[in-house]
mmCIF file with all atom_site columns, C-alpha atoms in Angstrom:
data_model
loop_
_atom_site.group_PDB
_atom_site.id
_atom_site.type_symbol
_atom_site.label_atom_id
_atom_site.label_alt_id
_atom_site.label_comp_id
_atom_site.label_asym_id
_atom_site.label_entity_id
_atom_site.label_seq_id
_atom_site.pdbx_PDB_ins_code
_atom_site.Cartn_x
_atom_site.Cartn_y
_atom_site.Cartn_z
_atom_site.occupancy
_atom_site.B_iso_or_equiv
_atom_site.pdbx_formal_charge
_atom_site.auth_seq_id
_atom_site.auth_comp_id
_atom_site.auth_asym_id
_atom_site.auth_atom_id
_atom_site.pdbx_PDB_model_num
ATOM 1   C CA . MET A 1 1   ? -3.200  -53.945 -146.756 1.00 0.00 ? 1   MET A CA 1
ATOM 2   C CA . SER A 1 2   ? -6.199  -54.742 -148.887 1.00 0.00 ? 2   SER A CA 1
ATOM 3   C CA . TYR A 1 3   ? -7.245  -58.107 -150.120 1.00 0.00 ? 3   TYR A CA 1
ATOM 4   C CA . SER A 1 4   ? -7.986  -58.586 -153.745 1.00 0.00 ? 4   SER A CA 1
ATOM 5   C CA . GLN A 1 5   ? -8.838  -61.856 -155.353 1.00 0.00 ? 5   GLN A CA 1
ATOM 6   C CA . GLN A 1 6   ? -6.395  -63.211 -157.892 1.00 0.00 ? 6   GLN A CA 1
ATOM 7   C CA . PRO A 1 7   ? -7.861  -64.388 -161.174 1.00 0.00 ? 7   PRO A CA 1
ATOM 8   C CA . ALA A 1 8   ? -8.332  -68.141 -161.207 1.00 0.00 ? 8   ALA A CA 1
ATOM 9   C CA . PRO A 1 9   ? -6.061  -70.215 -163.422 1.00 0.00 ? 9   PRO A CA 1
ATOM 10  C CA . PRO A 1 10  ? -7.650  -71.159 -166.713 1.00 0.00 ? 10  PRO A CA 1
ATOM 11  C CA . GLY A 1 11  ? -10.246 -73.866 -166.325 1.00 0.00 ? 11  GLY A CA 1
ATOM 12  C CA . ARG A 1 12  ? -10.890 -73.242 -162.645 1.00 0.00 ? 12  ARG A CA 1
ATOM 13  C CA . GLN A 1 13  ? -13.646 -71.131 -161.192 1.00 0.00 ? 13  GLN A CA 1
ATOM 14  C CA . PRO A 1 14  ? -12.934 -69.005 -158.091 1.00 0.00 ? 14  PRO A CA 1
ATOM 15  C CA . HIS A 1 15  ? -14.581 -70.379 -155.015 1.00 0.00 ? 15  HIS A CA 1
ATOM 16  C CA . PRO A 1 16  ? -17.036 -67.809 -153.610 1.00 0.00 ? 16  PRO A CA 1
ATOM 17  C CA . PHE A 1 17  ? -16.628 -69.027 -150.030 1.00 0.00 ? 17  PHE A CA 1
ATOM 18  C CA . ALA A 1 18  ? -12.865 -69.036 -149.871 1.00 0.00 ? 18  ALA A CA 1
ATOM 19  C CA . PRO A 1 19  ? -11.505 -68.184 -146.415 1.00 0.00 ? 19  PRO A CA 1
ATOM 20  C CA . PRO A 1 20  ? -9.738  -64.813 -146.140 1.00 0.00 ? 20  PRO A CA 1
ATOM 21  C CA . ARG A 1 21  ? -5.984  -64.715 -146.107 1.00 0.00 ? 21  ARG A CA 1
ATOM 22  C CA . ALA A 1 22  ? -4.204  -64.928 -142.752 1.00 0.00 ? 22  ALA A CA 1
ATOM 23  C CA . THR A 1 23  ? -2.844  -61.347 -142.993 1.00 0.00 ? 23  THR A CA 1
ATOM 24  C CA . GLU A 1 24  ? -6.331  -59.793 -142.937 1.00 0.00 ? 24  GLU A CA 1
ATOM 25  C CA . PRO A 1 25  ? -7.994  -59.368 -139.505 1.00 0.00 ? 25  PRO A CA 1
ATOM 26  C CA . PRO A 1 26  ? -11.302 -61.109 -139.046 1.00 0.00 ? 26  PRO A CA 1
ATOM 27  C CA . GLU A 1 27  ? -14.461 -59.075 -139.636 1.00 0.00 ? 27  GLU A CA 1
ATOM 28  C CA . LYS A 1 28  ? -15.539 -59.412 -135.991 1.00 0.00 ? 28  LYS A CA 1
ATOM 29  C CA . LYS A 1 29  ? -12.528 -57.428 -134.734 1.00 0.00 ? 29  LYS A CA 1
ATOM 30  C CA . ARG A 1 30  ? -13.187 -54.683 -137.270 1.00 0.00 ? 30  ARG A CA 1
ATOM 31  C CA . ALA A 1 31  ? -16.804 -54.413 -136.173 1.00 0.00 ? 31  ALA A CA 1
ATOM 32  C CA . THR A 1 32  ? -15.756 -54.082 -132.532 1.00 0.00 ? 32  THR A CA 1
ATOM 33  C CA . LEU A 1 33  ? -13.241 -51.400 -133.467 1.00 0.00 ? 33  LEU A CA 1
ATOM 34  C CA . LYS A 1 34  ? -15.869 -49.480 -135.446 1.00 0.00 ? 34  LYS A CA 1
ATOM 35  C CA . ILE A 1 35  ? -18.275 -49.590 -132.503 1.00 0.00 ? 35  ILE A CA 1
ATOM 36  C CA . ALA A 1 36  ? -15.602 -48.392 -130.068 1.00 0.00 ? 36  ALA A CA 1
ATOM 37  C CA . VAL A 1 37  ? -14.608 -45.486 -132.337 1.00 0.00 ? 37  VAL A CA 1
ATOM 38  C CA . GLY A 1 38  ? -18.280 -44.567 -132.775 1.00 0.00 ? 38  GLY A CA 1
ATOM 39  C CA . VAL A 1 39  ? -18.857 -44.530 -129.000 1.00 0.00 ? 39  VAL A CA 1
ATOM 40  C CA . VAL A 1 40  ? -15.786 -42.330 -128.409 1.00 0.00 ? 40  VAL A CA 1
ATOM 41  C CA . CYS A 1 41  ? -16.893 -39.886 -131.122 1.00 0.00 ? 41  CYS A CA 1
ATOM 42  C CA . ALA A 1 42  ? -20.420 -39.752 -129.689 1.00 0.00 ? 42  ALA A CA 1
ATOM 43  C CA . CYS A 1 43  ? -19.018 -38.978 -126.217 1.00 0.00 ? 43  CYS A CA 1
ATOM 44  C CA . ILE A 1 44  ? -16.870 -36.171 -127.607 1.00 0.00 ? 44  ILE A CA 1
ATOM 45  C CA . VAL A 1 45  ? -19.786 -34.649 -129.525 1.00 0.00 ? 45  VAL A CA 1
ATOM 46  C CA . PHE A 1 46  ? -22.078 -34.961 -126.504 1.00 0.00 ? 46  PHE A CA 1
ATOM 47  C CA . GLY A 1 47  ? -19.459 -33.394 -124.206 1.00 0.00 ? 47  GLY A CA 1
ATOM 48  C CA . LEU A 1 48  ? -18.901 -30.458 -126.566 1.00 0.00 ? 48  LEU A CA 1
ATOM 49  C CA . GLY A 1 49  ? -22.650 -29.947 -126.885 1.00 0.00 ? 49  GLY A CA 1
ATOM 50  C CA . ALA A 1 50  ? -23.064 -29.904 -123.116 1.00 0.00 ? 50  ALA A CA 1
ATOM 51  C CA . ALA A 1 51  ? -20.175 -27.470 -122.700 1.00 0.00 ? 51  ALA A CA 1
ATOM 52  C CA . VAL A 1 52  ? -21.481 -25.070 -125.324 1.00 0.00 ? 52  VAL A CA 1
ATOM 53  C CA . GLY A 1 53  ? -25.153 -25.413 -124.353 1.00 0.00 ? 53  GLY A CA 1
ATOM 54  C CA . GLY A 1 54  ? -24.408 -25.227 -120.611 1.00 0.00 ? 54  GLY A CA 1
ATOM 55  C CA . GLY A 1 55  ? -23.228 -21.620 -120.891 1.00 0.00 ? 55  GLY A CA 1
ATOM 56  C CA . LYS A 1 56  ? -26.769 -20.255 -121.165 1.00 0.00 ? 56  LYS A CA 1
ATOM 57  C CA . LYS A 1 57  ? -27.974 -18.496 -118.034 1.00 0.00 ? 57  LYS A CA 1
ATOM 58  C CA . ALA A 1 58  ? -31.552 -18.597 -116.911 1.00 0.00 ? 58  ALA A CA 1
ATOM 59  C CA . GLU A 1 59  ? -33.201 -15.272 -116.235 1.00 0.00 ? 59  GLU A CA 1
ATOM 60  C CA . ALA A 1 60  ? -33.641 -14.529 -112.564 1.00 0.00 ? 60  ALA A CA 1
ATOM 61  C CA . LYS A 1 61  ? -37.109 -13.489 -111.509 1.00 0.00 ? 61  LYS A CA 1
ATOM 62  C CA . LEU A 1 62  ? -37.474 -11.035 -108.669 1.00 0.00 ? 62  LEU A CA 1
ATOM 63  C CA . ALA A 1 63  ? -39.521 -12.152 -105.710 1.00 0.00 ? 63  ALA A CA 1
ATOM 64  C CA . PRO A 1 64  ? -42.473 -9.973  -104.803 1.00 0.00 ? 64  PRO A CA 1
ATOM 65  C CA . THR A 1 65  ? -41.763 -7.533  -101.982 1.00 0.00 ? 65  THR A CA 1
ATOM 66  C CA . ALA A 1 66  ? -43.858 -7.244  -98.861  1.00 0.00 ? 66  ALA A CA 1
ATOM 67  C CA . THR A 1 67  ? -44.289 -4.043  -96.878  1.00 0.00 ? 67  THR A CA 1
ATOM 68  C CA . VAL A 1 68  ? -45.127 -4.052  -93.181  1.00 0.00 ? 68  VAL A CA 1
ATOM 69  C CA . THR A 1 69  ? -46.260 -0.848  -91.489  1.00 0.00 ? 69  THR A CA 1
ATOM 70  C CA . VAL A 1 70  ? -46.010 -0.444  -87.720  1.00 0.00 ? 70  VAL A CA 1
ATOM 71  C CA . THR A 1 71  ? -47.452 2.589   -86.031  1.00 0.00 ? 71  THR A CA 1
ATOM 72  C CA . ALA A 1 72  ? -45.629 4.278   -83.171  1.00 0.00 ? 72  ALA A CA 1
ATOM 73  C CA . LYS A 1 73  ? -48.636 3.988   -80.815  1.00 0.00 ? 73  LYS A CA 1
ATOM 74  C CA . ALA A 1 74  ? -48.873 0.228   -81.212  1.00 0.00 ? 74  ALA A CA 1
ATOM 75  C CA . ALA A 1 75  ? -45.157 -0.254  -80.713  1.00 0.00 ? 75  ALA A CA 1
ATOM 76  C CA . LYS A 1 76  ? -45.132 1.981   -77.611  1.00 0.00 ? 76  LYS A CA 1
ATOM 77  C CA . ALA A 1 77  ? -48.195 0.283   -76.142  1.00 0.00 ? 77  ALA A CA 1
ATOM 78  C CA . ASN A 1 78  ? -46.570 -3.118  -76.529  1.00 0.00 ? 78  ASN A CA 1
ATOM 79  C CA . ALA A 1 79  ? -43.276 -1.858  -75.111  1.00 0.00 ? 79  ALA A CA 1
ATOM 80  C CA . ASP A 1 80  ? -44.954 -0.485  -71.943  1.00 0.00 ? 80  ASP A CA 1
ATOM 81  C CA . LYS A 1 81  ? -46.559 -3.830  -71.107  1.00 0.00 ? 81  LYS A CA 1
ATOM 82  C CA . PRO A 1 82  ? -43.903 -6.351  -70.128  1.00 0.00 ? 82  PRO A CA 1
ATOM 83  C CA . LYS A 1 83  ? -44.709 -9.946  -70.964  1.00 0.00 ? 83  LYS A CA 1
ATOM 84  C CA . ARG A 1 84  ? -44.706 -12.597 -68.294  1.00 0.00 ? 84  ARG A CA 1
ATOM 85  C CA . GLY A 1 85  ? -41.298 -14.058 -67.750  1.00 0.00 ? 85  GLY A CA 1
ATOM 86  C CA . ALA A 1 86  ? -39.703 -11.506 -70.064  1.00 0.00 ? 86  ALA A CA 1
ATOM 87  C CA . LYS A 1 87  ? -36.446 -9.892  -69.000  1.00 0.00 ? 87  LYS A CA 1
ATOM 88  C CA . PRO A 1 88  ? -36.291 -6.093  -68.874  1.00 0.00 ? 88  PRO A CA 1
ATOM 89  C CA . ALA A 1 89  ? -34.804 -4.491  -71.975  1.00 0.00 ? 89  ALA A CA 1
ATOM 90  C CA . GLU A 1 90  ? -31.108 -3.670  -71.753  1.00 0.00 ? 90  GLU A CA 1
ATOM 91  C CA . LYS A 1 91  ? -29.896 -0.162  -72.417  1.00 0.00 ? 91  LYS A CA 1
ATOM 92  C CA . PRO A 1 92  ? -28.018 0.204   -75.685  1.00 0.00 ? 92  PRO A CA 1
ATOM 93  C CA . ALA A 1 93  ? -24.264 0.198   -75.288  1.00 0.00 ? 93  ALA A CA 1
ATOM 94  C CA . ALA A 1 94  ? -22.385 3.454   -75.683  1.00 0.00 ? 94  ALA A CA 1
ATOM 95  C CA . PRO A 1 95  ? -20.627 3.825   -79.030  1.00 0.00 ? 95  PRO A CA 1
ATOM 96  C CA . ALA A 1 96  ? -17.281 2.078   -78.841  1.00 0.00 ? 96  ALA A CA 1
ATOM 97  C CA . GLY A 1 97  ? -14.156 4.204   -79.114  1.00 0.00 ? 97  GLY A CA 1
ATOM 98  C CA . PRO A 1 98  ? -10.720 3.136   -80.297  1.00 0.00 ? 98  PRO A CA 1
ATOM 99  C CA . ASP A 1 99  ? -9.418  -0.169  -78.909  1.00 0.00 ? 99  ASP A CA 1
ATOM 100 C CA . THR A 1 100 ? -7.269  -0.208  -75.795  1.00 0.00 ? 100 THR A CA 1
ATOM 101 C CA . THR A 1 101 ? -6.028  -3.744  -76.490  1.00 0.00 ? 101 THR A CA 1
ATOM 102 C CA . VAL A 1 102 ? -4.542  -4.650  -79.862  1.00 0.00 ? 102 VAL A CA 1
ATOM 103 C CA . GLY A 1 103 ? -3.136  -7.801  -81.390  1.00 0.00 ? 103 GLY A CA 1
ATOM 104 C CA . GLN A 1 104 ? -1.156  -8.492  -84.512  1.00 0.00 ? 104 GLN A CA 1
ATOM 105 C CA . GLY A 1 105 ? -1.751  -6.000  -87.343  1.00 0.00 ? 105 GLY A CA 1
ATOM 106 C CA . SER A 1 106 ? -1.467  -2.375  -88.400  1.00 0.00 ? 106 SER A CA 1
ATOM 107 C CA . TYR A 1 107 ? -3.460  0.361   -86.613  1.00 0.00 ? 107 TYR A CA 1
ATOM 108 C CA . LEU A 1 108 ? -4.120  4.079   -87.068  1.00 0.00 ? 108 LEU A CA 1
ATOM 109 C CA . VAL A 1 109 ? -3.670  5.713   -83.653  1.00 0.00 ? 109 VAL A CA 1
ATOM 110 C CA . GLY A 1 110 ? -6.711  7.717   -82.556  1.00 0.00 ? 110 GLY A CA 1
ATOM 111 C CA . GLU A 1 111 ? -9.008  5.802   -84.908  1.00 0.00 ? 111 GLU A CA 1
ATOM 112 C CA . ASP A 1 112 ? -8.217  2.065   -84.618  1.00 0.00 ? 112 ASP A CA 1
ATOM 113 C CA . MET A 1 113 ? -6.456  2.228   -81.261  1.00 0.00 ? 113 MET A CA 1
ATOM 114 C CA . ALA A 1 114 ? -6.444  4.796   -78.459  1.00 0.00 ? 114 ALA A CA 1
ATOM 115 C CA . VAL A 1 115 ? -3.586  7.243   -77.892  1.00 0.00 ? 115 VAL A CA 1
ATOM 116 C CA . GLY A 1 116 ? -1.318  6.298   -74.975  1.00 0.00 ? 116 GLY A CA 1
ATOM 117 C CA . THR A 1 117 ? 1.297   3.886   -73.654  1.00 0.00 ? 117 THR A CA 1
ATOM 118 C CA . TYR A 1 118 ? 0.954   0.162   -74.394  1.00 0.00 ? 118 TYR A CA 1
ATOM 119 C CA . ARG A 1 119 ? 2.740   -2.878  -72.946  1.00 0.00 ? 119 ARG A CA 1
ATOM 120 C CA . THR A 1 120 ? 3.156   -6.452  -74.165  1.00 0.00 ? 120 THR A CA 1
ATOM 121 C CA . GLY A 1 121 ? 2.228   -9.054  -71.545  1.00 0.00 ? 121 GLY A CA 1
ATOM 122 C CA . GLY A 1 122 ? 4.071   -11.849 -69.821  1.00 0.00 ? 122 GLY A CA 1
ATOM 123 C CA . PRO A 1 123 ? 7.742   -12.508 -69.164  1.00 0.00 ? 123 PRO A CA 1
ATOM 124 C CA . ALA A 1 124 ? 8.392   -12.710 -72.908  1.00 0.00 ? 124 ALA A CA 1
ATOM 125 C CA . ALA A 1 125 ? 7.199   -10.340 -75.627  1.00 0.00 ? 125 ALA A CA 1
ATOM 126 C CA . SER A 1 126 ? 6.272   -13.272 -77.845  1.00 0.00 ? 126 SER A CA 1
ATOM 127 C CA . ASP A 1 127 ? 5.539   -16.998 -77.932  1.00 0.00 ? 127 ASP A CA 1
ATOM 128 C CA . VAL A 1 128 ? 7.378   -17.177 -81.262  1.00 0.00 ? 128 VAL A CA 1
ATOM 129 C CA . PRO A 1 129 ? 11.080  -16.367 -81.758  1.00 0.00 ? 129 PRO A CA 1
ATOM 130 C CA . LEU A 1 130 ? 10.534  -12.902 -83.246  1.00 0.00 ? 130 LEU A CA 1
ATOM 131 C CA . CYS A 1 131 ? 8.306   -10.068 -82.052  1.00 0.00 ? 131 CYS A CA 1
ATOM 132 C CA . TYR A 1 132 ? 8.440   -6.877  -84.155  1.00 0.00 ? 132 TYR A CA 1
ATOM 133 C CA . TRP A 1 133 ? 6.752   -3.506  -83.591  1.00 0.00 ? 133 TRP A CA 1
ATOM 134 C CA . ALA A 1 134 ? 7.021   -0.154  -85.368  1.00 0.00 ? 134 ALA A CA 1
ATOM 135 C CA . ARG A 1 135 ? 5.665   3.383   -85.010  1.00 0.00 ? 135 ARG A CA 1
ATOM 136 C CA . ALA A 1 136 ? 5.411   5.391   -88.236  1.00 0.00 ? 136 ALA A CA 1
ATOM 137 C CA . GLN A 1 137 ? 4.344   8.910   -89.222  1.00 0.00 ? 137 GLN A CA 1
ATOM 138 C CA . ASP A 1 138 ? 1.902   7.464   -91.765  1.00 0.00 ? 138 ASP A CA 1
ATOM 139 C CA . SER A 1 139 ? 0.913   4.201   -93.437  1.00 0.00 ? 139 SER A CA 1
ATOM 140 C CA . SER A 1 140 ? 2.997   4.786   -96.593  1.00 0.00 ? 140 SER A CA 1
ATOM 141 C CA . GLY A 1 141 ? 5.423   1.960   -95.799  1.00 0.00 ? 141 GLY A CA 1
ATOM 142 C CA . ASP A 1 142 ? 8.472   4.132   -96.567  1.00 0.00 ? 142 ASP A CA 1
ATOM 143 C CA . MET A 1 143 ? 11.537  3.571   -94.391  1.00 0.00 ? 143 MET A CA 1
ATOM 144 C CA . ASP A 1 144 ? 11.776  7.350   -93.847  1.00 0.00 ? 144 ASP A CA 1
ATOM 145 C CA . SER A 1 145 ? 8.334   7.411   -92.179  1.00 0.00 ? 145 SER A CA 1
ATOM 146 C CA . ILE A 1 146 ? 9.367   5.007   -89.359  1.00 0.00 ? 146 ILE A CA 1
ATOM 147 C CA . LEU A 1 147 ? 9.710   6.882   -86.047  1.00 0.00 ? 147 LEU A CA 1
ATOM 148 C CA . ALA A 1 148 ? 10.754  3.914   -83.868  1.00 0.00 ? 148 ALA A CA 1
ATOM 149 C CA . HIS A 1 149 ? 10.788  0.120   -84.059  1.00 0.00 ? 149 HIS A CA 1
ATOM 150 C CA . GLY A 1 150 ? 12.044  -2.868  -82.107  1.00 0.00 ? 150 GLY A CA 1
ATOM 151 C CA . THR A 1 151 ? 12.331  -6.634  -81.702  1.00 0.00 ? 151 THR A CA 1
ATOM 152 C CA . PRO A 1 152 ? 12.050  -7.079  -77.921  1.00 0.00 ? 152 PRO A CA 1
ATOM 153 C CA . GLN A 1 153 ? 13.022  -10.255 -76.065  1.00 0.00 ? 153 GLN A CA 1
ATOM 154 C CA . GLY A 1 154 ? 10.960  -9.373  -72.982  1.00 0.00 ? 154 GLY A CA 1
ATOM 155 C CA . PRO A 1 155 ? 8.093   -7.047  -72.040  1.00 0.00 ? 155 PRO A CA 1
ATOM 156 C CA . VAL A 1 156 ? 8.243   -3.630  -73.673  1.00 0.00 ? 156 VAL A CA 1
ATOM 157 C CA . ARG A 1 157 ? 6.345   -0.331  -73.464  1.00 0.00 ? 157 ARG A CA 1
ATOM 158 C CA . VAL A 1 158 ? 5.559   1.836   -76.486  1.00 0.00 ? 158 VAL A CA 1
ATOM 159 C CA . THR A 1 159 ? 3.879   5.263   -76.449  1.00 0.00 ? 159 THR A CA 1
ATOM 160 C CA . VAL A 1 160 ? 1.843   6.149   -79.543  1.00 0.00 ? 160 VAL A CA 1
ATOM 161 C CA . SER A 1 161 ? 0.454   9.551   -80.553  1.00 0.00 ? 161 SER A CA 1
ATOM 162 C CA . GLU A 1 162 ? -2.556  10.726  -82.569  1.00 0.00 ? 162 GLU A CA 1
ATOM 163 C CA . GLY A 1 163 ? -2.206  10.203  -86.346  1.00 0.00 ? 163 GLY A CA 1
ATOM 164 C CA . GLU A 1 164 ? 0.677   7.705   -86.143  1.00 0.00 ? 164 GLU A CA 1
ATOM 165 C CA . THR A 1 165 ? 0.529   4.169   -87.484  1.00 0.00 ? 165 THR A CA 1
ATOM 166 C CA . PHE A 1 166 ? 1.389   1.336   -85.085  1.00 0.00 ? 166 PHE A CA 1
ATOM 167 C CA . GLU A 1 167 ? 2.307   -2.055  -86.537  1.00 0.00 ? 167 GLU A CA 1
ATOM 168 C CA . THR A 1 168 ? 2.979   -5.271  -84.631  1.00 0.00 ? 168 THR A CA 1
ATOM 169 C CA . ASN A 1 169 ? 3.789   -8.775  -85.819  1.00 0.00 ? 169 ASN A CA 1
ATOM 170 C CA . GLY A 1 170 ? 4.495   -11.934 -83.789  1.00 0.00 ? 170 GLY A CA 1
ATOM 171 C CA . CYS A 1 171 ? 4.081   -10.174 -80.421  1.00 0.00 ? 171 CYS A CA 1
ATOM 172 C CA . LYS A 1 172 ? 1.699   -11.004 -77.611  1.00 0.00 ? 172 LYS A CA 1
ATOM 173 C CA . GLU A 1 173 ? -1.314  -8.735  -77.156  1.00 0.00 ? 173 GLU A CA 1
ATOM 174 C CA . TRP A 1 174 ? -0.626  -5.042  -76.433  1.00 0.00 ? 174 TRP A CA 1
ATOM 175 C CA . THR A 1 175 ? -2.628  -3.508  -73.569  1.00 0.00 ? 175 THR A CA 1
ATOM 176 C CA . LYS A 1 176 ? -2.972  0.201   -72.778  1.00 0.00 ? 176 LYS A CA 1
ATOM 177 C CA . VAL A 1 177 ? -1.433  1.065   -69.396  1.00 0.00 ? 177 VAL A CA 1
ATOM 178 C CA . ARG A 1 178 ? -1.733  4.912   -69.497  1.00 0.00 ? 178 ARG A CA 1
#
């Protein structure tokens, strides 16, 4: 609601310092409101500017590369002379074949696990209520490809052949016995 001054009755001059009507809020409250709205708008503008301007990516500079050349003679000469207190070099391990102990998961027989007969350990096949194993022709997941499966309550033996898929879930570790 806006305030407008009523014309003064004839013979009376309007008083220039007349107090505002009671329905109009004081000027101090309006000034505070204007400042608060200005601060909120500035925060919104600043936030949008940071969001839009923050999307620029700095160019990555490549680090210079260093090349080190070692001659075979120098390496062999150093290898022949053992250092004091140094332990003799160990022979490299033979390439590892398929695992003979498997845990929970799905394995390709002959590649991930060795061909043979495996057994779950302990008096129970599992520490959890359900141990499941399956042998399949392939890893397609089709029900028709399953050769054998089981949910044993105690120790069990399973023989797997080359190219099959062996899957186990919830069982104790399987160890090759033959």
